[in-house]
GROMACS .gro file of C-alpha atoms in nm:
model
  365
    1UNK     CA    1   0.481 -22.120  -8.204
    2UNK     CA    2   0.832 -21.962  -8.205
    3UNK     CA    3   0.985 -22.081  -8.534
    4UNK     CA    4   1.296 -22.183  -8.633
    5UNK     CA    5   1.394 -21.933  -8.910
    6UNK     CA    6   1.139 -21.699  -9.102
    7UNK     CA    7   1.172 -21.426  -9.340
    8UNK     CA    8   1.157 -21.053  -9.252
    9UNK     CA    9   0.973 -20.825  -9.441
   10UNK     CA   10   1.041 -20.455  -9.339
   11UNK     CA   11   1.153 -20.272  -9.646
   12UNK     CA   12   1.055 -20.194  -9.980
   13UNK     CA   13   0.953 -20.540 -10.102
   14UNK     CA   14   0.608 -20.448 -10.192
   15UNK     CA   15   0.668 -20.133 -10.354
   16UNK     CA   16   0.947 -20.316 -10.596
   17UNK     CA   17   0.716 -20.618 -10.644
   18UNK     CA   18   0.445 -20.359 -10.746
   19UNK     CA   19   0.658 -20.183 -11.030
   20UNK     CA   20   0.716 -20.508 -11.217
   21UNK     CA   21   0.321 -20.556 -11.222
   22UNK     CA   22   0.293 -20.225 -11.297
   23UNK     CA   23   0.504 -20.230 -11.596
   24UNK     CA   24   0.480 -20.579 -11.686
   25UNK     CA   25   0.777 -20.703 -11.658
   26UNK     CA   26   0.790 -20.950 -11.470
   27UNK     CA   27   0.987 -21.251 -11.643
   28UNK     CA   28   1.399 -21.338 -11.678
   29UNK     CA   29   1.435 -21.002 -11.803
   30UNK     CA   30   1.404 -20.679 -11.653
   31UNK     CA   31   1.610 -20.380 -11.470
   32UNK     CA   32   1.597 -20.611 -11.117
   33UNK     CA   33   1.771 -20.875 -11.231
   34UNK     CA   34   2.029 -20.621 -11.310
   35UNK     CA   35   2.062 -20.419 -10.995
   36UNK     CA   36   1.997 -20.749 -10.808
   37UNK     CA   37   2.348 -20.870 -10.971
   38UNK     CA   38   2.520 -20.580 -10.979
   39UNK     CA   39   2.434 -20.497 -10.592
   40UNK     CA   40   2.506 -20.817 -10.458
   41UNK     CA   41   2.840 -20.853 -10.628
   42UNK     CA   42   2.888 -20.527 -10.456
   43UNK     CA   43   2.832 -20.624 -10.125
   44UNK     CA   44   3.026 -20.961 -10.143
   45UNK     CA   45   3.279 -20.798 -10.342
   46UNK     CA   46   3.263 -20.999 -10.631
   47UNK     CA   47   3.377 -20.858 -11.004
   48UNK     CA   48   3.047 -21.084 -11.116
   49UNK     CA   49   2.740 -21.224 -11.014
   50UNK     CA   50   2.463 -21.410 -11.218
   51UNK     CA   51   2.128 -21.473 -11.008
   52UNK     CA   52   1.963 -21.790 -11.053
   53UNK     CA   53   1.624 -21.973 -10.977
   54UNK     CA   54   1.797 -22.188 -10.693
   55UNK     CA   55   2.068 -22.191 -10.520
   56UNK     CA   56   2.136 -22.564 -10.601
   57UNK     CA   57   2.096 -22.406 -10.933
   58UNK     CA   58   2.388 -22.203 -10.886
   59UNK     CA   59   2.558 -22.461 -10.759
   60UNK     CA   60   2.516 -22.662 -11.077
   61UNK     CA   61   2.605 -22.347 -11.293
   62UNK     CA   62   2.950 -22.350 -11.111
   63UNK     CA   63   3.000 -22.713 -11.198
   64UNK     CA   64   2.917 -22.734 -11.553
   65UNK     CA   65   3.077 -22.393 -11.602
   66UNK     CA   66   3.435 -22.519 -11.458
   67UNK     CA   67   3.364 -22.814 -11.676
   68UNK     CA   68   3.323 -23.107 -11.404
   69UNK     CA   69   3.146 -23.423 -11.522
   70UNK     CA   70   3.181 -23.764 -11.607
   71UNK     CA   71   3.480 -23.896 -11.433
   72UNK     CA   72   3.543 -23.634 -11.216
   73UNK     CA   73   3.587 -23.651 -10.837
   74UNK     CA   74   3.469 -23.390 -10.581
   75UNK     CA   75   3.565 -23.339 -10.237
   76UNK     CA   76   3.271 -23.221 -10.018
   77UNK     CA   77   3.165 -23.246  -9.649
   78UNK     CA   78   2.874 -23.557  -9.559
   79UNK     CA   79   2.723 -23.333  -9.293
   80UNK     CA   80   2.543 -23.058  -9.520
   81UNK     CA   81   2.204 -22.994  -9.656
   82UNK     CA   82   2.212 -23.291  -9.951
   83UNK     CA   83   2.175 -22.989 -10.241
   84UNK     CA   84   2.576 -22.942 -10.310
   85UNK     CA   85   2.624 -23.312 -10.324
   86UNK     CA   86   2.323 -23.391 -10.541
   87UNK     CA   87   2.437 -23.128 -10.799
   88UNK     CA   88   2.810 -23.309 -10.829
   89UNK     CA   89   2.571 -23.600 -10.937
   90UNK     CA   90   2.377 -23.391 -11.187
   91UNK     CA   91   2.658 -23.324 -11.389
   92UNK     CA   92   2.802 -23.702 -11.369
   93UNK     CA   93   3.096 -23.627 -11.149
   94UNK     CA   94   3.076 -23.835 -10.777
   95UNK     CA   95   3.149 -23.672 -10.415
   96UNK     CA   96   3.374 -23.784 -10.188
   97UNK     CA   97   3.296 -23.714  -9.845
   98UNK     CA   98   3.539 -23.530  -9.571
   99UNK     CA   99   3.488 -23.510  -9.246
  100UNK     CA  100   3.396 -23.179  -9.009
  101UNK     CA  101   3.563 -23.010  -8.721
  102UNK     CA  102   3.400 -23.057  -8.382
  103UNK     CA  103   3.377 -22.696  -8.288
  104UNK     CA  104   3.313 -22.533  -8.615
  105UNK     CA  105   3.067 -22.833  -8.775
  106UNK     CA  106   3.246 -22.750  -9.137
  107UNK     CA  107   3.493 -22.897  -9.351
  108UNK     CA  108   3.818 -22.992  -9.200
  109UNK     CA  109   4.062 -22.873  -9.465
  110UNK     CA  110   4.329 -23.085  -9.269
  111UNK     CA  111   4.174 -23.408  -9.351
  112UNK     CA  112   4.101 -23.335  -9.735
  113UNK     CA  113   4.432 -23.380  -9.917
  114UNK     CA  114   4.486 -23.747  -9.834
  115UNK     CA  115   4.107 -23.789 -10.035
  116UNK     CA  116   4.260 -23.654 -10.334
  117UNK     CA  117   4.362 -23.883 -10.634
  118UNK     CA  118   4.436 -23.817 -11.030
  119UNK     CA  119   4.008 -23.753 -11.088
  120UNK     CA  120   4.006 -23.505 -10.820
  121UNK     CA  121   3.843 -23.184 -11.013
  122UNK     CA  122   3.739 -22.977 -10.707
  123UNK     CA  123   3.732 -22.878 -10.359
  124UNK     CA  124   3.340 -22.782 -10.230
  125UNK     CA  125   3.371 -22.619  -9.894
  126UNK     CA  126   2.983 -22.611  -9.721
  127UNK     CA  127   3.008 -22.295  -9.469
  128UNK     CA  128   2.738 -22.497  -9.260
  129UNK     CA  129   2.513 -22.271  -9.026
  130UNK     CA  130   2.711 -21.975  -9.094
  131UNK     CA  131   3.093 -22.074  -9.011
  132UNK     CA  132   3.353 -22.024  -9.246
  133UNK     CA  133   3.570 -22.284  -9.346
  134UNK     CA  134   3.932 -22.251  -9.285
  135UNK     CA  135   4.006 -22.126  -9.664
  136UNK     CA  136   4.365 -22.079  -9.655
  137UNK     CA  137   4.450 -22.401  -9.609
  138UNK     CA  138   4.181 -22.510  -9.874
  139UNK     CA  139   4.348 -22.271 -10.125
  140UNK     CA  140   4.635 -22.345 -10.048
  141UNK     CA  141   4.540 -22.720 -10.113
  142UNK     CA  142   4.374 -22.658 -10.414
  143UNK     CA  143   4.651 -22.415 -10.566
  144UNK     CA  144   4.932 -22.757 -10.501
  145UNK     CA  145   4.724 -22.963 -10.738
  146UNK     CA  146   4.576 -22.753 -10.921
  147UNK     CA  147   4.169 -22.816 -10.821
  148UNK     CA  148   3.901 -22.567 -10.863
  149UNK     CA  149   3.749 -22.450 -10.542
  150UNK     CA  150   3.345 -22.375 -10.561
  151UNK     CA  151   3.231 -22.212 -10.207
  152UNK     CA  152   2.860 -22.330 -10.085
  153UNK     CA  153   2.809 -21.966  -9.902
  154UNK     CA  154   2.438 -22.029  -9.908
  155UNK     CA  155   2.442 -22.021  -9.541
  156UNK     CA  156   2.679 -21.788  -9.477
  157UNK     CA  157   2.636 -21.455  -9.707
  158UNK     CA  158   2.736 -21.206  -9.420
  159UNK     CA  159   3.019 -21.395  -9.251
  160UNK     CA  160   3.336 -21.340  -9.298
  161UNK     CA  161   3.683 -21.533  -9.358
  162UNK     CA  162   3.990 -21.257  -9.236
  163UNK     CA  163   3.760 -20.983  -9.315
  164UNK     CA  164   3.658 -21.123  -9.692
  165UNK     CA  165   3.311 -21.191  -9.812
  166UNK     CA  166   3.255 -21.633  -9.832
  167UNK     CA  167   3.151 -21.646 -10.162
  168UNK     CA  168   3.450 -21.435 -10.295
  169UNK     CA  169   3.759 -21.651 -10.176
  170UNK     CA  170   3.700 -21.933 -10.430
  171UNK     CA  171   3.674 -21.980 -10.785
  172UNK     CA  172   3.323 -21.905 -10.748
  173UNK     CA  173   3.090 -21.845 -10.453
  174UNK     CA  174   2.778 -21.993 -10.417
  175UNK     CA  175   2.418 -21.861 -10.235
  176UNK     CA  176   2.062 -21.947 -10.206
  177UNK     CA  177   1.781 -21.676 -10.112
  178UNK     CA  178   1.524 -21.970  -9.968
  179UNK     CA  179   1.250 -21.808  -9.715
  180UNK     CA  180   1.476 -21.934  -9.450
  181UNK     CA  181   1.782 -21.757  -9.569
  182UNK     CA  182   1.943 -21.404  -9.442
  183UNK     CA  183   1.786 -21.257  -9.715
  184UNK     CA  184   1.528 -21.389  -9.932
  185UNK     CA  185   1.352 -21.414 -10.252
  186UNK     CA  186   1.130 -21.697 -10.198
  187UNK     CA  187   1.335 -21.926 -10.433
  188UNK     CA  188   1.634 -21.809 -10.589
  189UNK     CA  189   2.043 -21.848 -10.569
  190UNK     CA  190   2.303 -21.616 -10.653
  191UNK     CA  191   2.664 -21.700 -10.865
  192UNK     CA  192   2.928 -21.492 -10.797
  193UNK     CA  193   3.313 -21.522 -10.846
  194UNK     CA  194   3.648 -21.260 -10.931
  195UNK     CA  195   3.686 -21.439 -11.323
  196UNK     CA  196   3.502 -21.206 -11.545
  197UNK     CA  197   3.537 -21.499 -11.809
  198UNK     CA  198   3.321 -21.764 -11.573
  199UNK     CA  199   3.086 -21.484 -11.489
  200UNK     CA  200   3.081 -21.425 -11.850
  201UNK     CA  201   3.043 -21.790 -11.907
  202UNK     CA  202   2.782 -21.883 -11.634
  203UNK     CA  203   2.529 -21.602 -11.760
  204UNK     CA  204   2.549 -21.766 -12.130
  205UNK     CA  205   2.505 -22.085 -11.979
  206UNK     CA  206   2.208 -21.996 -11.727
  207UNK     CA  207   2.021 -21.802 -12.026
  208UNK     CA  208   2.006 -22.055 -12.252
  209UNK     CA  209   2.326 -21.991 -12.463
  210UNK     CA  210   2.098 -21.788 -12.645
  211UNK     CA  211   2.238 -21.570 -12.927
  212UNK     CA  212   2.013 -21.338 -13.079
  213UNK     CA  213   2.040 -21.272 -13.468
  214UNK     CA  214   2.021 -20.989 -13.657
  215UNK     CA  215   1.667 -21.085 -13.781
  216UNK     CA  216   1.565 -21.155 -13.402
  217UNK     CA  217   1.580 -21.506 -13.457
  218UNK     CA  218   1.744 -21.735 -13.140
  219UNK     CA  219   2.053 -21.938 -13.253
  220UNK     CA  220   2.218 -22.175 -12.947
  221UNK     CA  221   2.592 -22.289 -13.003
  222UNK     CA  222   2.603 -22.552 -12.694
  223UNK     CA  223   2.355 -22.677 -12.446
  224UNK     CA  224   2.214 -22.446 -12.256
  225UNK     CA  225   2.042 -22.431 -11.937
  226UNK     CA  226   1.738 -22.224 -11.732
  227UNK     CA  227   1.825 -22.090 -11.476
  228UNK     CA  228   1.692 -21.764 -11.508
  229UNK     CA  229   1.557 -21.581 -11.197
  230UNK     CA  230   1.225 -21.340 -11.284
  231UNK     CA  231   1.258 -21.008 -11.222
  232UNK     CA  232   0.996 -21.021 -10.953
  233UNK     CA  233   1.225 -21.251 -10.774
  234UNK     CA  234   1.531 -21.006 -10.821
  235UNK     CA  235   1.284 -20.693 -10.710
  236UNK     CA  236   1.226 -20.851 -10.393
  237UNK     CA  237   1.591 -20.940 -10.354
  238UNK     CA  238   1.695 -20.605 -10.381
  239UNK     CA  239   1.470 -20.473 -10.102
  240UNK     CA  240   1.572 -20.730  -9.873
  241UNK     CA  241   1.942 -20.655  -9.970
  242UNK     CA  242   1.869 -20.297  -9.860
  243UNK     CA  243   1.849 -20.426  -9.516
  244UNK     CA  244   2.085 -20.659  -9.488
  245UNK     CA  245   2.316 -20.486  -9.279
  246UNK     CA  246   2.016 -20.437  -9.011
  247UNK     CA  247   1.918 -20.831  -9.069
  248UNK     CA  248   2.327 -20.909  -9.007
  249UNK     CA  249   2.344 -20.728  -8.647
  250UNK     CA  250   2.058 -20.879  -8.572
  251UNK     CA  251   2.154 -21.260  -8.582
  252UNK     CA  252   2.489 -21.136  -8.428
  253UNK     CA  253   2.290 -21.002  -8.094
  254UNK     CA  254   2.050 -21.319  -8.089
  255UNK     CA  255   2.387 -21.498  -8.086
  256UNK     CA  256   2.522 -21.307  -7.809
  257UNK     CA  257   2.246 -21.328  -7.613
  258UNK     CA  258   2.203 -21.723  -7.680
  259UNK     CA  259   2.578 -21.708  -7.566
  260UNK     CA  260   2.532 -21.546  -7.201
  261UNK     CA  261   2.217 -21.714  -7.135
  262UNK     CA  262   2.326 -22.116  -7.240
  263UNK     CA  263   2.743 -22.076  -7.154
  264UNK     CA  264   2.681 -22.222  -6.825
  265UNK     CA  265   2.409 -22.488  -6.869
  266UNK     CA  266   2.607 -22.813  -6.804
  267UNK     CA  267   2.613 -23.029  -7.093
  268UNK     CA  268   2.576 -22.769  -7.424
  269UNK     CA  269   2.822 -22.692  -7.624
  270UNK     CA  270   2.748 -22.316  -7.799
  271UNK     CA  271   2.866 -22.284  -8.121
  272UNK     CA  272   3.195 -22.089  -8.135
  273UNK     CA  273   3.368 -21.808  -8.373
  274UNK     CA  274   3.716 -21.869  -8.458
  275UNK     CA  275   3.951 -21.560  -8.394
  276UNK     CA  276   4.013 -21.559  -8.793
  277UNK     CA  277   3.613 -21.547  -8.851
  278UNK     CA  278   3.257 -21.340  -8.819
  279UNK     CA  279   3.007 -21.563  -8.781
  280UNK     CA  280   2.663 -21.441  -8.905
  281UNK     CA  281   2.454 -21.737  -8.712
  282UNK     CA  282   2.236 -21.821  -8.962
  283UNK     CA  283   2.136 -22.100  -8.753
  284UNK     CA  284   2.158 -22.100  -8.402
  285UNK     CA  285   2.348 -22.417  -8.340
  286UNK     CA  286   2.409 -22.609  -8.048
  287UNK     CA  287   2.570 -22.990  -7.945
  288UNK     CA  288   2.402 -23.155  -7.622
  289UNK     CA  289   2.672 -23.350  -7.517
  290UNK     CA  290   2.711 -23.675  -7.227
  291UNK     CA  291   2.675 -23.413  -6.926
  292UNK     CA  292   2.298 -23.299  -7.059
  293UNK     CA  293   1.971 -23.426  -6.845
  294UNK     CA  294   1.872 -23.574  -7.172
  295UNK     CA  295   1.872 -23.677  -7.551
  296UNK     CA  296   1.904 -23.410  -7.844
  297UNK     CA  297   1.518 -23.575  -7.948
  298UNK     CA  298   1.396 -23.534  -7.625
  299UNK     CA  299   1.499 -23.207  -7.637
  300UNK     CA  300   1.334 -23.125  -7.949
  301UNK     CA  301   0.984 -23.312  -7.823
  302UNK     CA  302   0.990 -23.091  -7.513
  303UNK     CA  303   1.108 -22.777  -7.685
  304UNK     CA  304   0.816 -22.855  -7.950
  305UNK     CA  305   0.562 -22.935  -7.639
  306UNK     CA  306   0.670 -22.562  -7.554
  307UNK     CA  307   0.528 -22.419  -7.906
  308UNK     CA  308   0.888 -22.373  -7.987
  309UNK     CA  309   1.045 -22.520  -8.318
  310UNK     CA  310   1.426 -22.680  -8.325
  311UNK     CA  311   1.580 -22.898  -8.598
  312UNK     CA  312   1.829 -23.154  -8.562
  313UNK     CA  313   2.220 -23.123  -8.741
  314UNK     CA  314   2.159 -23.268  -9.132
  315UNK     CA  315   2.184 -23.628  -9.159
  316UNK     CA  316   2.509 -23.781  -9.283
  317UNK     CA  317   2.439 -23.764  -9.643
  318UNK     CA  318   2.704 -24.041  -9.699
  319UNK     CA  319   2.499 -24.281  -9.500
  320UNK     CA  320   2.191 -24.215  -9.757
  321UNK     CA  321   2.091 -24.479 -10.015
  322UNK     CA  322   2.254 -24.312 -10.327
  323UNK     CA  323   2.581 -24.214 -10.160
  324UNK     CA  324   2.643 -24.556  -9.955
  325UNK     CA  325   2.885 -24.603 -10.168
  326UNK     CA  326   3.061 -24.301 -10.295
  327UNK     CA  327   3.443 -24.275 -10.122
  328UNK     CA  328   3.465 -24.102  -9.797
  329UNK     CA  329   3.742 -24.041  -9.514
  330UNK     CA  330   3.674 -24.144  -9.151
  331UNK     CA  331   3.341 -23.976  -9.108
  332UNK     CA  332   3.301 -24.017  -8.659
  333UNK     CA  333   3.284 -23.648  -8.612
  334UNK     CA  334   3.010 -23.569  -8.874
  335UNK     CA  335   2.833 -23.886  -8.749
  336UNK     CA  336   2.871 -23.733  -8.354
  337UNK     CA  337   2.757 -23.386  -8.461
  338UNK     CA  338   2.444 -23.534  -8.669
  339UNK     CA  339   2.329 -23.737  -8.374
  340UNK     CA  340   2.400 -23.468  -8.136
  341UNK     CA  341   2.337 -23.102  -8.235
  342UNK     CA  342   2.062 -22.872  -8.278
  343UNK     CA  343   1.940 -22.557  -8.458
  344UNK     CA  344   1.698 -22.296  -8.224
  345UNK     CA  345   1.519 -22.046  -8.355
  346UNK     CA  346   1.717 -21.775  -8.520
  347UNK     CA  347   1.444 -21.569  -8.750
  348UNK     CA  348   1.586 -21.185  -8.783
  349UNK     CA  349   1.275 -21.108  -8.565
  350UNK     CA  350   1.309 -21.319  -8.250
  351UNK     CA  351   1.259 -21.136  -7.933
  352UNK     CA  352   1.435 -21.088  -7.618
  353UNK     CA  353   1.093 -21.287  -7.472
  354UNK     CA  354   1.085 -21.523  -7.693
  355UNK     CA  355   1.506 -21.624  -7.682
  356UNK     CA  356   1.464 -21.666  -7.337
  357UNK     CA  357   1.179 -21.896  -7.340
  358UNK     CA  358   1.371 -22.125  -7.520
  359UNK     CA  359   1.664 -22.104  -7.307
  360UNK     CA  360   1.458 -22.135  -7.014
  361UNK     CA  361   1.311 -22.444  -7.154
  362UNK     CA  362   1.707 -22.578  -7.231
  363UNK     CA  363   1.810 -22.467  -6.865
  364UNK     CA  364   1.553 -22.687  -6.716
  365UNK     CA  365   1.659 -23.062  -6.724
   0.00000   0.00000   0.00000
């Protein structure tokens, strides 16, 4: 089977892992957890970063730390992994839904300002399968009525948006380090944003608010919350960040090479990078439009009969049962793209061999 998107594990991860068992320390606390945060800001550029145990957990750290909740609106694309929408829920605020550009698949900050009204809290731009969204105009947006702009990178860390770090345009940038990520951790999300106060903030808030006393005794002002990432977690995420330059180029050739050998099958669209952007690929993603010998599930049956894994575009989340009825602009292009497109396999480690097996397979209708 050639999968659709598995970790790599070339660097120091067992060595790291090792010390924590070594020396025991292998909980929330631990010298990881602070190079882990301190390195990552560093590559993104961030003044502050707080790991986390998800990253819909940092998702819902950026929420409740900018204060949405009850009553408050937020503006987020349908056609996204559901974890950035369920975590406006979690803190009783509601999405409403914008819809995507056909050639980018993300947010299309020229449809979001007529969605705004007086409980509009926040813009959520989703940098689906590694595409920026156009954040100039969303800043831009936000700054005229005065929103707070959270930035789902968790598919993205690597791209770029006019040469800065997603993650670091916003009020605070959001990442997950899932097994299928560009880095990884196993679980585990990272927080990161240019306020030193909201850093400040989020780490009270993802620790518990926990406030040691003199006697050693734990006192908590406010509610508190754990999201806490072991230090095991963070060792492993700073070998993998060692490498993340390597891991980068590499989903940049696949890409490439997906380009050349798919930009003249009749009938797929390959995914583009806008002059303004640097696509890292995460995903691999493609739209089989009317001029293809076939369906987009056909496509995936054959290219699974093949021992090759694909995934269809996410499902329109507003079209699921708990978000039927949350607000949402005309949706037809997220609906096209979820019916139509499709992720190959994009793991660090495909081969030359094996990313032309599934392009021969593509090329063959």
């Amino acid at each position: 089977m050639i999968p659709l998107c598995i970790p790599e594990m070339s660097g120091n991860e067992w060595r790291y892992i090792k010390e924590c068992l070594d020396t025991n320390w292998v909980s929330s606390v631990g010298s990881y957890v602070n190079k882990f945060e301190d390195e990552f800001a560093k590559f993104v550029e961030a003044k502050k970063a707080v790991v986390t145990v998800s990253g819909t957990a940092a998702l819902e750290l950026a929420l409740r730390t900018l204060g949405v909740g009850d009553g408050d609106e937020v503006i987020v694309s349908s056609l996204t992994f559901i974890s950035p929408v369920n975590t406006i829920k979690y803190v009783g605020a509601d999405p409403v839904f914008v819809d995507v550009c056909r050639d980018t698949y993300v947010m299309d900050a020229e449809k979001i300002e007529k969605l705004i009204t007086e409980k509009t809290k926040a813009i959520l731009p989703v940098h689906l399968y590694g595409h920026p969204v156009d954040m100039d105009k969303v800043m831009e947006i936000a700054k005229k009525y005065n929103l707070y702009v959270i930035e789902d990178a968790t598919e993205s860390l690597g791209s770029l948006y006019k040469g800065k770090a997603l993650g670091s345009i916003g009020n605070i940038g959001c990442f997950s380090f899932n097994g299928n990520k560009l880095i990884t951790t196993g679980a585990g999300g990272m927080f990161v944003t240019n306020n030193e106060k909201l850093g400040e903030k989020a780490k009270f808030l993802s620790t518990q608010t926990k406030v040691v006393a003199e006697n050693k005794a734990f006192y908590h002002p406010e509610i508190g919350y754990n999201f806490r990432m072991p230090n095991l977690l963070a060792a492993m995420g700073c070998a993998q960040l060692e490498k993340i330059e390597q891991y980068i180029l590499a989903k940049r050739q696949h890409a490439n090479e997906y380009n050349k050998l798919l930009s003249n099958v009749k009938g797929i669209s390959i995914p583009i990078e806008k002059e303004w952007a640097k696509n890292v690929y995460w995903l691999y993603s493609v739209v089989i439009e009317d001029g293809y010998g076939t369906s987009r599930d056909d496509l995936i049956k054959k290219l699974g009969e093949n021992g090759i894994e694909s995934r269809p575009f996410f499902m329109p989340v507003h079209d699921m049962p708990p978000y039927k009825r949350c607000k949402h602009g005309n949706m037809s292009i997220t609906n096209e793209l979820a019916a139509r497109g499709i992720n190959l396999p994009s793991s660090v480690g495909l081969t030359n061999d094996e990313l032309k097996k599934v392009c021969e397979i593509i090329g063959d209708w």
